[in-house]
mmCIF file of C-alpha atoms in Angstrom:
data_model
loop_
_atom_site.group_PDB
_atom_site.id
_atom_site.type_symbol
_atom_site.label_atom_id
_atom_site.label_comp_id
_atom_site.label_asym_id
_atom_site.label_seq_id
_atom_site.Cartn_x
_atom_site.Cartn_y
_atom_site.Cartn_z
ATOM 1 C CA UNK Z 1 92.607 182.394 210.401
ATOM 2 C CA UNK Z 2 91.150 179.123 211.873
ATOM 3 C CA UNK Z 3 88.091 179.990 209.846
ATOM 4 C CA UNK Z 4 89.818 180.025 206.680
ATOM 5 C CA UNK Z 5 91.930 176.812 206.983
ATOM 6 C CA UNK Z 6 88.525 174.947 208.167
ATOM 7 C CA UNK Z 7 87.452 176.903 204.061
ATOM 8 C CA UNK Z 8 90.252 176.040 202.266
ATOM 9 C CA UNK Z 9 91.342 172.753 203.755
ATOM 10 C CA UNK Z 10 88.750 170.453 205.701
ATOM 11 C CA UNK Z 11 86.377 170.789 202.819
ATOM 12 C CA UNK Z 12 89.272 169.762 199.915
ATOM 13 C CA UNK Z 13 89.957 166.456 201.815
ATOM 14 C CA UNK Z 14 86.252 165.376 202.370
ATOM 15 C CA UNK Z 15 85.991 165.778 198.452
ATOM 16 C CA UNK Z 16 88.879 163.635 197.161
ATOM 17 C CA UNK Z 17 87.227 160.654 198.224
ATOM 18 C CA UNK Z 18 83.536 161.377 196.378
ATOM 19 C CA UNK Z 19 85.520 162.341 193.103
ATOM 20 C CA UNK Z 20 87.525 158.496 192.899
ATOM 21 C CA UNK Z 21 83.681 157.285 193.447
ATOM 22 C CA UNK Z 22 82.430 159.231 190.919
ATOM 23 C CA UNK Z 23 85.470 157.968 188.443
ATOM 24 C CA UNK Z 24 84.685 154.340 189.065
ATOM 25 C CA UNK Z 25 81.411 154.627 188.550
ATOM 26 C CA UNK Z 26 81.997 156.125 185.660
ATOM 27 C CA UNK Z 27 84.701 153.291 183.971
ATOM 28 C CA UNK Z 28 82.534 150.484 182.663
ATOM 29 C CA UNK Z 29 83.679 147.393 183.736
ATOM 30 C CA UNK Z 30 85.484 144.861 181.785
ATOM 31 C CA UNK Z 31 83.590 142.105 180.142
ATOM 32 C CA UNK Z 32 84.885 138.286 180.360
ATOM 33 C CA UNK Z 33 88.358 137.650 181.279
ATOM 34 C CA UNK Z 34 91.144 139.856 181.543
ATOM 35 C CA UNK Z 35 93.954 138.540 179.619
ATOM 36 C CA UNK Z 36 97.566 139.103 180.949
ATOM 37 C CA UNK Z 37 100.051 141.491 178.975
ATOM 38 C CA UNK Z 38 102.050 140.129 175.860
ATOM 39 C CA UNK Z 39 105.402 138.918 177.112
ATOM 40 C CA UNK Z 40 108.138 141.088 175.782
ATOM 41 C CA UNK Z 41 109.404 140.311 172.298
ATOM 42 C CA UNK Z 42 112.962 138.881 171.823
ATOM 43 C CA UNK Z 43 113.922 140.756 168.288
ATOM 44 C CA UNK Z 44 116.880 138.599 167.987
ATOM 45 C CA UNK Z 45 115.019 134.897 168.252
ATOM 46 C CA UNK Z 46 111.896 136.869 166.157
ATOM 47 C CA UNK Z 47 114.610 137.615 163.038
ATOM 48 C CA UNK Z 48 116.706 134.050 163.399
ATOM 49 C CA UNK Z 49 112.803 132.251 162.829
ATOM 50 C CA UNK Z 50 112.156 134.564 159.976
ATOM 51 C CA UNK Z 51 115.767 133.784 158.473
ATOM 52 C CA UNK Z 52 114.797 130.249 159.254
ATOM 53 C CA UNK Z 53 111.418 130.111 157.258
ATOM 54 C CA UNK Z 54 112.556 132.342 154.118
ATOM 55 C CA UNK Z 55 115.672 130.092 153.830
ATOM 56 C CA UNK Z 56 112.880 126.883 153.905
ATOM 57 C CA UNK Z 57 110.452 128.515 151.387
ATOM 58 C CA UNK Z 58 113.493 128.422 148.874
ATOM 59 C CA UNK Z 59 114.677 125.087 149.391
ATOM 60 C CA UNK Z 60 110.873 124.166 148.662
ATOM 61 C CA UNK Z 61 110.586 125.965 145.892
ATOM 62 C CA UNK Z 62 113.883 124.528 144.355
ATOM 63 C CA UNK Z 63 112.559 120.841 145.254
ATOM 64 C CA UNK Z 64 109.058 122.001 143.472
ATOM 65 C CA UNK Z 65 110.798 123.060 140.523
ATOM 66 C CA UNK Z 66 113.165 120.048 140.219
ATOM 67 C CA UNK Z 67 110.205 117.608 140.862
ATOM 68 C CA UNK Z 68 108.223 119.391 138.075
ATOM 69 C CA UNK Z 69 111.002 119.189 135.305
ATOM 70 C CA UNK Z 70 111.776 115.530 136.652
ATOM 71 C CA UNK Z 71 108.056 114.855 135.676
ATOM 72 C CA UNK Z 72 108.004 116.812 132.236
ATOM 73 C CA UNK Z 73 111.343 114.543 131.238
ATOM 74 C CA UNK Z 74 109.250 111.353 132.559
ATOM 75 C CA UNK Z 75 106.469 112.498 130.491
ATOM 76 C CA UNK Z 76 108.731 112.764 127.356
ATOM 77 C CA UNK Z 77 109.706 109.606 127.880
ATOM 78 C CA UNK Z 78 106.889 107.829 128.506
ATOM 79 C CA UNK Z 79 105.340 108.773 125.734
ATOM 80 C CA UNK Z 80 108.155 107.390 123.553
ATOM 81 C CA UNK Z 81 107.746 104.514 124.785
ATOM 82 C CA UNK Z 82 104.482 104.382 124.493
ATOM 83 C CA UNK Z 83 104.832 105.145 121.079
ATOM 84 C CA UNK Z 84 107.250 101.804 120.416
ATOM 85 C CA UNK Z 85 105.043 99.770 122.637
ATOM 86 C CA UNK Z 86 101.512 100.856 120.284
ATOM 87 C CA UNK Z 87 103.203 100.550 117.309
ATOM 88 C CA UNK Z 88 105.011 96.671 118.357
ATOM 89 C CA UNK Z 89 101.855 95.806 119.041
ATOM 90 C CA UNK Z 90 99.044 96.955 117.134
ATOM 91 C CA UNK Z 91 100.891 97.574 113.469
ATOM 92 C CA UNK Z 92 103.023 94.447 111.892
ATOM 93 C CA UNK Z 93 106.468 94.346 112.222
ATOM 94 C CA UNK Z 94 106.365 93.540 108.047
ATOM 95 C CA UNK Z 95 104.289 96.755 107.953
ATOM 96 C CA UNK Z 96 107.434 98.861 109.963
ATOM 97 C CA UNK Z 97 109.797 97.172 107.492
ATOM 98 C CA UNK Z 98 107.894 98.350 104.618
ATOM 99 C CA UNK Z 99 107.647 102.023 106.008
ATOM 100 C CA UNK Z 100 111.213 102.243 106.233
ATOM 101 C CA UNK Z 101 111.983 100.902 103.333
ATOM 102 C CA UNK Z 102 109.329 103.741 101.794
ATOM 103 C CA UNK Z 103 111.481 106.497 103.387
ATOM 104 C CA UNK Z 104 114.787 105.202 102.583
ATOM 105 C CA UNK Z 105 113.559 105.048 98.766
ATOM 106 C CA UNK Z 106 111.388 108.125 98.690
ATOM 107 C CA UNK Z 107 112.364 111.122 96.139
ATOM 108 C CA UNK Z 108 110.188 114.234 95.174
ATOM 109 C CA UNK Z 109 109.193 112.673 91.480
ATOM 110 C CA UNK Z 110 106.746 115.173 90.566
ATOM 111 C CA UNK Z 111 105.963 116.193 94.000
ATOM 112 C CA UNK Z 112 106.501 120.208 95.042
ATOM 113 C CA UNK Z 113 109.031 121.004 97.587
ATOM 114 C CA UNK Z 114 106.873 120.870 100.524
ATOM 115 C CA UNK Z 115 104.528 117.764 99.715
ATOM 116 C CA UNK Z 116 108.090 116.048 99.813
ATOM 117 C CA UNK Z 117 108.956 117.742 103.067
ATOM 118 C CA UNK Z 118 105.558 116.691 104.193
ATOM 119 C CA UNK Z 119 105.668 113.001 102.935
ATOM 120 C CA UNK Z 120 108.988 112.844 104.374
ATOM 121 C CA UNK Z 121 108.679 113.869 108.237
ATOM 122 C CA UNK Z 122 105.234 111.540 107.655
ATOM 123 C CA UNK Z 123 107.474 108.449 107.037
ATOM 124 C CA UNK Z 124 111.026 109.003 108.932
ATOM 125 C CA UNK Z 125 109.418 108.296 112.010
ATOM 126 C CA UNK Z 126 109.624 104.786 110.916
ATOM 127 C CA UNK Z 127 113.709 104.958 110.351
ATOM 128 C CA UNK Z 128 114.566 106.943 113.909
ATOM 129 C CA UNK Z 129 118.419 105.721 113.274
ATOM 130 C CA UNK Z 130 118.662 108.040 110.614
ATOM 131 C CA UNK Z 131 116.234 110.778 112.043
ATOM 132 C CA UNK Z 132 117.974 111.279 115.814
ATOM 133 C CA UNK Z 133 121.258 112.218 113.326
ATOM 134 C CA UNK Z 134 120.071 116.049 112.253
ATOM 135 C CA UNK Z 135 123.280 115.869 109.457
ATOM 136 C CA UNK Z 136 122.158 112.156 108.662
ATOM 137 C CA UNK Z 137 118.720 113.434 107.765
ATOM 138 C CA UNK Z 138 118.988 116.432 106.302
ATOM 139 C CA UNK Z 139 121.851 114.807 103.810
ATOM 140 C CA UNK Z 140 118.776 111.838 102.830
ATOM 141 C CA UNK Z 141 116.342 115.091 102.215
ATOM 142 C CA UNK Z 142 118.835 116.620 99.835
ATOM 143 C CA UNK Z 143 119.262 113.693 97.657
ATOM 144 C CA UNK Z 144 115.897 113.030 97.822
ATOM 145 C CA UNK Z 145 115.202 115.991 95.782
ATOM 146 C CA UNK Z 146 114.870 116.195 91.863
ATOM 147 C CA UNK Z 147 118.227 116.228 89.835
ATOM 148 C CA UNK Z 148 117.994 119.944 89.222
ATOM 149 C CA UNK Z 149 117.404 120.733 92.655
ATOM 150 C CA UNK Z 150 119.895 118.617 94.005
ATOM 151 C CA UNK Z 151 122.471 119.599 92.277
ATOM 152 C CA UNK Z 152 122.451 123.821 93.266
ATOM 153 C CA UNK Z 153 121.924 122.199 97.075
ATOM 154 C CA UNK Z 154 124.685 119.668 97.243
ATOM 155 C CA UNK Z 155 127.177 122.299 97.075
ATOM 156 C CA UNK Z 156 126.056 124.292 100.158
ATOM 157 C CA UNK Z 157 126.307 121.090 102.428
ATOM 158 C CA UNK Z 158 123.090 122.368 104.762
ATOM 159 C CA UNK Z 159 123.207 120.618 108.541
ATOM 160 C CA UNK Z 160 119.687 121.220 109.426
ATOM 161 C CA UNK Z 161 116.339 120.392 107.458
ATOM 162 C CA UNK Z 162 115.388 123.583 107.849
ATOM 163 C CA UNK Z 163 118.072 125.669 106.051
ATOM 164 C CA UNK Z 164 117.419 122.935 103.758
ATOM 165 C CA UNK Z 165 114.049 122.882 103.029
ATOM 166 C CA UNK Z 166 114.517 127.090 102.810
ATOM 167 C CA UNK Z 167 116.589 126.673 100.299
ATOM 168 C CA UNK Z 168 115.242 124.148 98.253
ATOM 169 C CA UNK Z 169 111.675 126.157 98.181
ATOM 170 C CA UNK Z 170 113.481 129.299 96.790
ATOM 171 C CA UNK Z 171 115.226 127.241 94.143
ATOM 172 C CA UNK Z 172 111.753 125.989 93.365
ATOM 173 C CA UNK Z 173 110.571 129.292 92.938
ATOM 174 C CA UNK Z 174 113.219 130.563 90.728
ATOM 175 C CA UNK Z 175 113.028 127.906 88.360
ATOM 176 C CA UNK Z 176 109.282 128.433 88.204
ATOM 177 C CA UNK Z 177 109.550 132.006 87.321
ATOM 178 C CA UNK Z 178 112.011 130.797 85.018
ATOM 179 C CA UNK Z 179 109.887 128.522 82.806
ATOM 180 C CA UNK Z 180 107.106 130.628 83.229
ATOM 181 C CA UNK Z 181 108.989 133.165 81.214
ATOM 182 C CA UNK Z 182 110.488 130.526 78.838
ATOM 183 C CA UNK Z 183 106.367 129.777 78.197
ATOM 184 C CA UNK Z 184 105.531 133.118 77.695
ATOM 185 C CA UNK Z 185 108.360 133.481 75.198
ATOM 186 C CA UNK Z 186 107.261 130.660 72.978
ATOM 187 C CA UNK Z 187 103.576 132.220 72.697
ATOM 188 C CA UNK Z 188 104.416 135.272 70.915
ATOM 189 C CA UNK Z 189 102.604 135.286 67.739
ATOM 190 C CA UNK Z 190 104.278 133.904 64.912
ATOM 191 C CA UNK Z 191 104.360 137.076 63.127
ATOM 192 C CA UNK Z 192 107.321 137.946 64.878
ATOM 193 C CA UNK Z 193 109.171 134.874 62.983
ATOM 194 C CA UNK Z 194 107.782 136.166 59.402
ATOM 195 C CA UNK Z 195 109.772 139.470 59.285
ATOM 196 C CA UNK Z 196 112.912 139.268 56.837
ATOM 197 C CA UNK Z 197 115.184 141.600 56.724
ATOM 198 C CA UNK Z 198 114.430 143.698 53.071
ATOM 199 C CA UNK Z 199 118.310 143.617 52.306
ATOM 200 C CA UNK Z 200 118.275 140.168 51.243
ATOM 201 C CA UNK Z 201 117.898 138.972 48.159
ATOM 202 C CA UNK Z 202 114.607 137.387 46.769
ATOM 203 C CA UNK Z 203 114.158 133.802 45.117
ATOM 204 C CA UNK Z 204 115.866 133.975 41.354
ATOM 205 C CA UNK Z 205 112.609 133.342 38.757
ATOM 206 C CA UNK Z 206 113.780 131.026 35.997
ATOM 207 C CA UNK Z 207 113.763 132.313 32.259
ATOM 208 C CA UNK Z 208 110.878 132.011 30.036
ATOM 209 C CA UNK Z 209 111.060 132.172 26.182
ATOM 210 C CA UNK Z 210 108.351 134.379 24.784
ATOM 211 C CA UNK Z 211 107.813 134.368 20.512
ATOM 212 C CA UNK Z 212 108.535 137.885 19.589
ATOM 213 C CA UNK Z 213 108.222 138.122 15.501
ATOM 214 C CA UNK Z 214 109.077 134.122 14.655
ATOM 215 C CA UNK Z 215 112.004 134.543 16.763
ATOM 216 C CA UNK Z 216 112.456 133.354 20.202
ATOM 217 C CA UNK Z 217 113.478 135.969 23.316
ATOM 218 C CA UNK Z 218 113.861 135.383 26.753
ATOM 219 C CA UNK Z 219 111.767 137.071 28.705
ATOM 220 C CA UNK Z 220 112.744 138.143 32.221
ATOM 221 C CA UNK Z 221 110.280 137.990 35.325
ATOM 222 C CA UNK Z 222 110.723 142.067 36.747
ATOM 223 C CA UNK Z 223 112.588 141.839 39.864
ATOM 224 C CA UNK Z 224 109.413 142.613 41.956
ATOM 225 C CA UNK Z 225 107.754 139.426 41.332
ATOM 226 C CA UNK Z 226 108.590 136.880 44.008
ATOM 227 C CA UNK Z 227 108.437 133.157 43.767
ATOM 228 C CA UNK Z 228 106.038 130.640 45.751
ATOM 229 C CA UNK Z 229 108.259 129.094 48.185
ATOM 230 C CA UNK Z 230 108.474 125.517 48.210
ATOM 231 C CA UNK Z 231 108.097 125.153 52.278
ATOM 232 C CA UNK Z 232 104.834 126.930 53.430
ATOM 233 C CA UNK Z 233 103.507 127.327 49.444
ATOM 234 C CA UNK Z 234 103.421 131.862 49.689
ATOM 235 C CA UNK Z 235 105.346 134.050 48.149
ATOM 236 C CA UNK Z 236 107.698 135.911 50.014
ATOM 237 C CA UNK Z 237 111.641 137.736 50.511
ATOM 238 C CA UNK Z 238 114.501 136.522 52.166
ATOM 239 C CA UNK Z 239 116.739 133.460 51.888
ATOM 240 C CA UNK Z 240 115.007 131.646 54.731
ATOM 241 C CA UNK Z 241 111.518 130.648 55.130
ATOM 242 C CA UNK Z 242 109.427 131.387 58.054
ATOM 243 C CA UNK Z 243 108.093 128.055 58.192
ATOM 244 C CA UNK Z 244 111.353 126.774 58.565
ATOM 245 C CA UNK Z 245 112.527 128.576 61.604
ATOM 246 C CA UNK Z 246 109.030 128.131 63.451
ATOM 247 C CA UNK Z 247 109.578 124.573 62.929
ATOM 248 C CA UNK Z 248 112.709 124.626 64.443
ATOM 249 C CA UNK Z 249 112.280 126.300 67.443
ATOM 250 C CA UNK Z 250 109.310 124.191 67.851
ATOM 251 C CA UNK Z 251 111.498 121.571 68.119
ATOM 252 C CA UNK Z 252 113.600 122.649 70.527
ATOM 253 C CA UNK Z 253 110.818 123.634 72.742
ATOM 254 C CA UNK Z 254 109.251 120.430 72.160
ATOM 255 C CA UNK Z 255 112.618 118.324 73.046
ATOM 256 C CA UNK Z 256 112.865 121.088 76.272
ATOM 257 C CA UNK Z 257 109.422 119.856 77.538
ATOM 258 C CA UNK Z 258 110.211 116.192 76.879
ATOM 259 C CA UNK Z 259 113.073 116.281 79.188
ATOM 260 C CA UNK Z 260 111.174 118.111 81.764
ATOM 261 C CA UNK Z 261 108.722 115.636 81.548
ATOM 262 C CA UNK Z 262 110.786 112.473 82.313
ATOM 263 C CA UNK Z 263 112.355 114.667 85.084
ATOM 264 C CA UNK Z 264 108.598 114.931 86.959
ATOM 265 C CA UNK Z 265 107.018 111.248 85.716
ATOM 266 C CA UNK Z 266 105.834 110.041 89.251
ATOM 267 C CA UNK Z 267 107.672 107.857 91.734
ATOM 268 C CA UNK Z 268 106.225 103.977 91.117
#
């Protein structure tokens, strides 16, 4: 019995000690200093801070975005002024005068629809009491236009240049396609005028006295044979001469391009 507790027990307690030598040997030792545990967190300061700097990042943010359209109005601004202050300076004050005076008398003349839009923004910047009114300046484009223009536009009473200017192109075009036709028309060969209708009733042939037998007869053209017509010098039917309806219409093409003519003479 003694024998087997010296075994089992003296033995067990004389090895403890060798294995904790063993383990420390084992364990590398730490390099440099050893650095004391992290305090414990406080979640309730940690989530007040982060409150803190989100509510900060959009106050700066807000302040950015003010300070950036406060600069883009500046901008505007300046430039307008420095727009006055180049032109005071460096073009005459006569020469301003004269620019306005320009606008305030310009009209289309013989000008297309958008080389008078064109010429017109070029020179209002020279009358800005009339351009900063939208109504003011679209009503001065309107009655700039040409008479036949005007006219279809006045009635619609437009308050921006835009529907304006929209409207005033498709007019334009219209009345192009319109004369273009009215051309064509007035090409057609004349052949088209010559045609009589074969129901009327031919030029009447004067009598002619033939000597039949010491005696005199009168002697009757058949009705087949057709006089030379005094206006274009041929011999055809009908009442009315060719000629004399070409010429006609001629003329009222001729007196249809004359007034279109006056209408587009250009502006002095």
């Amino acid at each position: 019995m003694a024998s087997r507790g010296r075994r089992g027990g003296a033995p067990a307690r004389e090895d403890e000690p060798r294995r904790d030598e063993r383990a420390e040997q084992q364990t590398p030792a730490p390099q440099g200093p050893v650095l004391p545990p992290p305090p414990p967190v406080d979640y309730g300061v940690f989530m007040q801070g982060l409150v803190q700097a989100m509510q900060t990042q959009a106050h700066t943010q807000a302040a950015l975005q003010a300070q950036l359209e406060a600069q883009d109005g500046a901008v505007d601004v300046a430039w307008d002024a420095f727009v006055r202050l180049f032109r005071a300076k460096f073009i005459p004050e006569y020469i301003q005068d004269k620019m306005e005076q320009e606008f305030l008398s310009l009209t289309q003349g013989s000008m297309t629809v958008l080389e008078y839009e064109a010429r017109f923004s070029e020179h209002s910047k020279y009358a800005p009491h009339i351009v900063e009114d939208e109504r003011r300046k679209t009503k001065k484009f309107v009655m700039g236009l040409k008479p036949s223009l005007r006219t279809r536009l006045v009635a619609f009473d437009h308050r921006t240049l835009d529907e304006a200017l929209s409207a005033a192109c498709r007019q334009e075009g219209e009345m192009e396609q319109y004369l273009e036709e009215k051309k064509a028309s007035q090409k057609r060969p004349a052949a088209t005028f010559q045609r009589q209708d074969k129901k009327k009733m031919v030029y009447q042939t004067p009598q002619r006295s033939v000597t039949v037998n010491n005696s005199q007869v009168p002697s009757v053209r058949s009705p087949g044979v057709k006089k030379e017509c005094p206006h274009c010098g041929k011999t055809h039917g009908g009442s009315e001469c060719w000629l004399v309806a070409a010429t006609t219409r001629s003329k009222i093409a001729q007196d249809f391009n004359r007034e279109l003519s006056v209408e587009r003479q250009p502006q002095q």
